GROMACS .gro file of C-alpha atoms in nm:
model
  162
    1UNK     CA    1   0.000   0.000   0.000
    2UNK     CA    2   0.120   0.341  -0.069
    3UNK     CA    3   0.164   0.600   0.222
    4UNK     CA    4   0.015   0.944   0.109
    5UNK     CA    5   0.298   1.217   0.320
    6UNK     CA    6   0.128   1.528   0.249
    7UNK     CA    7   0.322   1.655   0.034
    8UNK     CA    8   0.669   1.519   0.284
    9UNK     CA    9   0.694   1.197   0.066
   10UNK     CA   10   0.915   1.384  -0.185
   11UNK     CA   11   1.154   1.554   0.083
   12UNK     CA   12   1.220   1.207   0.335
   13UNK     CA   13   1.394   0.934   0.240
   14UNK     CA   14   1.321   0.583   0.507
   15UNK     CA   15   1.580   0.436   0.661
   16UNK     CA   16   1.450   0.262   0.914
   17UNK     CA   17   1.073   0.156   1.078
   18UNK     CA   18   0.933   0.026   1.372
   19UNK     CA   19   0.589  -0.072   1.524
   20UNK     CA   20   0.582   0.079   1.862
   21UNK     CA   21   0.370  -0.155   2.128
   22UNK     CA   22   0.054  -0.042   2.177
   23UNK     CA   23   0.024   0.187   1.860
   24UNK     CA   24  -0.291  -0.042   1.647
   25UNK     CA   25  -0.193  -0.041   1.223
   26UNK     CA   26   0.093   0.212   1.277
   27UNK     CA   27   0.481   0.263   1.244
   28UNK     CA   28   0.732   0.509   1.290
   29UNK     CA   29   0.963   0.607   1.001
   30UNK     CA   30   1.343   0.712   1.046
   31UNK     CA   31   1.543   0.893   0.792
   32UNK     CA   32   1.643   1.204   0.648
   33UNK     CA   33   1.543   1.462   0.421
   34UNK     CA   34   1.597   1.453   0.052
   35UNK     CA   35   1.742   1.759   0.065
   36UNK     CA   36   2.004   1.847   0.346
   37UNK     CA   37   2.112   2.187   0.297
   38UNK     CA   38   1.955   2.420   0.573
   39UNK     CA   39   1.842   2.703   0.321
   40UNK     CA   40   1.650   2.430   0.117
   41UNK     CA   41   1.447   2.264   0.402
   42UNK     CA   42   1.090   2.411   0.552
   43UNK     CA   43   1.103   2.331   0.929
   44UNK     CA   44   0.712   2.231   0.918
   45UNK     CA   45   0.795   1.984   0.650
   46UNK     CA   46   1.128   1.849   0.758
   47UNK     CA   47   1.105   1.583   0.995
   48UNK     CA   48   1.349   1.297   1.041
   49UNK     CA   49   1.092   1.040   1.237
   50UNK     CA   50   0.733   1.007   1.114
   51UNK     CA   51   0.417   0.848   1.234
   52UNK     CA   52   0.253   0.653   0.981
   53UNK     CA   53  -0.122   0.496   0.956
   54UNK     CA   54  -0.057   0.173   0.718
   55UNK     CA   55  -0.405   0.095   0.757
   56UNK     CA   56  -0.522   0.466   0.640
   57UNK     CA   57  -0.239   0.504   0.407
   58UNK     CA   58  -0.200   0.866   0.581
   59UNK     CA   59   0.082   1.049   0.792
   60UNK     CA   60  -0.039   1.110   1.162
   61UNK     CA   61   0.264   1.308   1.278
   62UNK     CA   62   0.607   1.462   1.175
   63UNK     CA   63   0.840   1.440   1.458
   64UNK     CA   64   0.950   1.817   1.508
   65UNK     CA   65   1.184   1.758   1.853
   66UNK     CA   66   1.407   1.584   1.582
   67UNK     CA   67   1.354   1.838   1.304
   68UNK     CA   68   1.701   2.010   1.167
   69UNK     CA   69   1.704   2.349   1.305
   70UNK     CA   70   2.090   2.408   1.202
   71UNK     CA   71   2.380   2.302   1.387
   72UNK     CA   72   2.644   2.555   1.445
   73UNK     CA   73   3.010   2.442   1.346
   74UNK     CA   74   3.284   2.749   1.290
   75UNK     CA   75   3.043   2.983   1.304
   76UNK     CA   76   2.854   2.896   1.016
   77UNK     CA   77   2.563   2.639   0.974
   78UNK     CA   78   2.697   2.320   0.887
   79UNK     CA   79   2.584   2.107   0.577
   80UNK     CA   80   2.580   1.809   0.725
   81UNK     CA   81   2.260   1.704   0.932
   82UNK     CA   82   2.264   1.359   1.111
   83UNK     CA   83   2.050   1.093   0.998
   84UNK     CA   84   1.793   0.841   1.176
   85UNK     CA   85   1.959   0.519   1.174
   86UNK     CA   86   1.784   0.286   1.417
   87UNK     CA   87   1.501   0.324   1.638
   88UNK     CA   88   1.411   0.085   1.957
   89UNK     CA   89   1.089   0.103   2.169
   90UNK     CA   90   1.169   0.141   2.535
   91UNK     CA   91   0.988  -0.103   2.812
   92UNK     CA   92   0.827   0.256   2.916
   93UNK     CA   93   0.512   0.312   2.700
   94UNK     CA   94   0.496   0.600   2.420
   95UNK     CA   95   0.899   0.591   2.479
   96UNK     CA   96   1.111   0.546   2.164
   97UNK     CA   97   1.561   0.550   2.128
   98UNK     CA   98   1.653   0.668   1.844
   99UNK     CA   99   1.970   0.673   1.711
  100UNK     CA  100   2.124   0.883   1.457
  101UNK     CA  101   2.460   0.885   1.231
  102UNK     CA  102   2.608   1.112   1.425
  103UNK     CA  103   2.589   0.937   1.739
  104UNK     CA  104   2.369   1.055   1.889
  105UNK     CA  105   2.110   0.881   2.089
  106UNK     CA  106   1.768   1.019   2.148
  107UNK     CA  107   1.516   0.925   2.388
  108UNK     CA  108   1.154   1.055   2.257
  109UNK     CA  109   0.820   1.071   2.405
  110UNK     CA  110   0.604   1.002   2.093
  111UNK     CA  111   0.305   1.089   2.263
  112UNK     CA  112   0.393   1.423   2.314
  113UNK     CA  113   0.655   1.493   2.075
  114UNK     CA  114   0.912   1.605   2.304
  115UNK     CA  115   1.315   1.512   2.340
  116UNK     CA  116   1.325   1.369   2.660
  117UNK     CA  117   1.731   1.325   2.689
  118UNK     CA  118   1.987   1.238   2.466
  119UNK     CA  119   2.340   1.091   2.454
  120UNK     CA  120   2.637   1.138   2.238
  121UNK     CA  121   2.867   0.882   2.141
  122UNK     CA  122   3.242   0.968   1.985
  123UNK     CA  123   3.442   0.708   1.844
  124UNK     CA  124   3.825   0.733   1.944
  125UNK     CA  125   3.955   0.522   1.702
  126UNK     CA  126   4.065   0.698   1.382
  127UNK     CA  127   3.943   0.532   1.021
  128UNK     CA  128   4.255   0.294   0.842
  129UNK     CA  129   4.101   0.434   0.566
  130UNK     CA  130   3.878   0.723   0.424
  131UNK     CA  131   3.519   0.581   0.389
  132UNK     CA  132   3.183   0.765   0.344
  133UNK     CA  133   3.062   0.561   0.648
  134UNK     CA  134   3.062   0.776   0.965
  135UNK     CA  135   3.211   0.609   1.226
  136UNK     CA  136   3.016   0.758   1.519
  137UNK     CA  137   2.689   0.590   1.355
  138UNK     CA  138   2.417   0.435   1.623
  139UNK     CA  139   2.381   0.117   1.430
  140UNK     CA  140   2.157  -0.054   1.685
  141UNK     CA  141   1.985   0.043   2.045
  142UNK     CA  142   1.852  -0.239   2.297
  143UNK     CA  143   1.717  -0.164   2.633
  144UNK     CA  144   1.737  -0.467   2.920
  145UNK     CA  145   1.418  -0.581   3.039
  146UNK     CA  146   1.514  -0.928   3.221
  147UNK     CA  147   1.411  -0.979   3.584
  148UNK     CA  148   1.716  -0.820   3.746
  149UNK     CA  149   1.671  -0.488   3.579
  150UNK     CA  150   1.282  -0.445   3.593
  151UNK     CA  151   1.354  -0.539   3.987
  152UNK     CA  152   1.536  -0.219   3.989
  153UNK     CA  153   1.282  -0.012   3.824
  154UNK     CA  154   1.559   0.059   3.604
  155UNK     CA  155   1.593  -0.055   3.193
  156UNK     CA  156   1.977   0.030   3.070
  157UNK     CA  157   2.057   0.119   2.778
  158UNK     CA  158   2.311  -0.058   2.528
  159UNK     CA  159   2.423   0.131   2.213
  160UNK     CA  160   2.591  -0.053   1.900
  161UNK     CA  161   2.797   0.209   1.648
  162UNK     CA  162   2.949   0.109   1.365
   0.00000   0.00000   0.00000
């Protein structure tokens, strides 16, 4: 089935999905803009994390606590805008990690559409060689839910990066 984006279909490109629990016939949608230069993207329309409908076909919500609002770097805005590589749901309801190919990690209330915390992660180790790959990429997210954590009340967090 094809997902109508109002109009955001042409500027997003998927990377990554995920059903969250307790959201019926929908799935959040990681990614980036089509377009990454600052000057070039409308804020409304510039999302990286959507909330589909499959069952609808529709877009319910563009996630705007992850929306590019220019980083500065020297001064200047930089071109390049980090990119939603993986997303996990949390034990915690409406609670989603998402990580990005900057490394950073994200945790997002998708209920309310609000950045609840997030981590960064720098790799040390230089590249042997040049790649296009960035190194810092989040290239997977898992929370622990056994017994001993959800004793504690707590759910850590473990974060894979390429």
């Amino acid at each position: 089935k094809t997902i109508d984006l109002n109009g955001v279909g042409s500027n997003f490109i998927p990377y990554v999905g995920l059903h969250p629990a307790t959201y019926v016939n929908k799935i959040l949608v990681g990614g980036r803009p089509a377009r990454l230069a600052m000057d070039e993207i409308d804020d409304k329309k510039s999302s990286f994390m959507l909330l589909l409908n499959v069952r609808s076909g529709k877009m319910i919500h563009s996630f705007q606590c992850l929306s590019s609002h220019g980083k500065k770097k020297q001064g200047r805005e930089s071109e390049e805008h980090s990119i939603v590589t993986t997303l996990e749901q949390s034990p915690a309801v409406d609670t989603v990690a998402v990580g990005t190919s900057d490394g950073s990690v994200h945790l997002i209330n998708t209920l309310h559409d609000v950045k609840l915390f997030s981590l960064q992660h720098k790799n040390k180790q230089k590249p042997k060689k040049m790649t296009s790959n960035n190194m810092n990429a989040v290239s997977s997210i898992s929370f622990r839910t056994d017994g001993n954590a959800t004793r504690q009340g707590v759910a850590p967090l473990a974060v894979g990066c390429d």
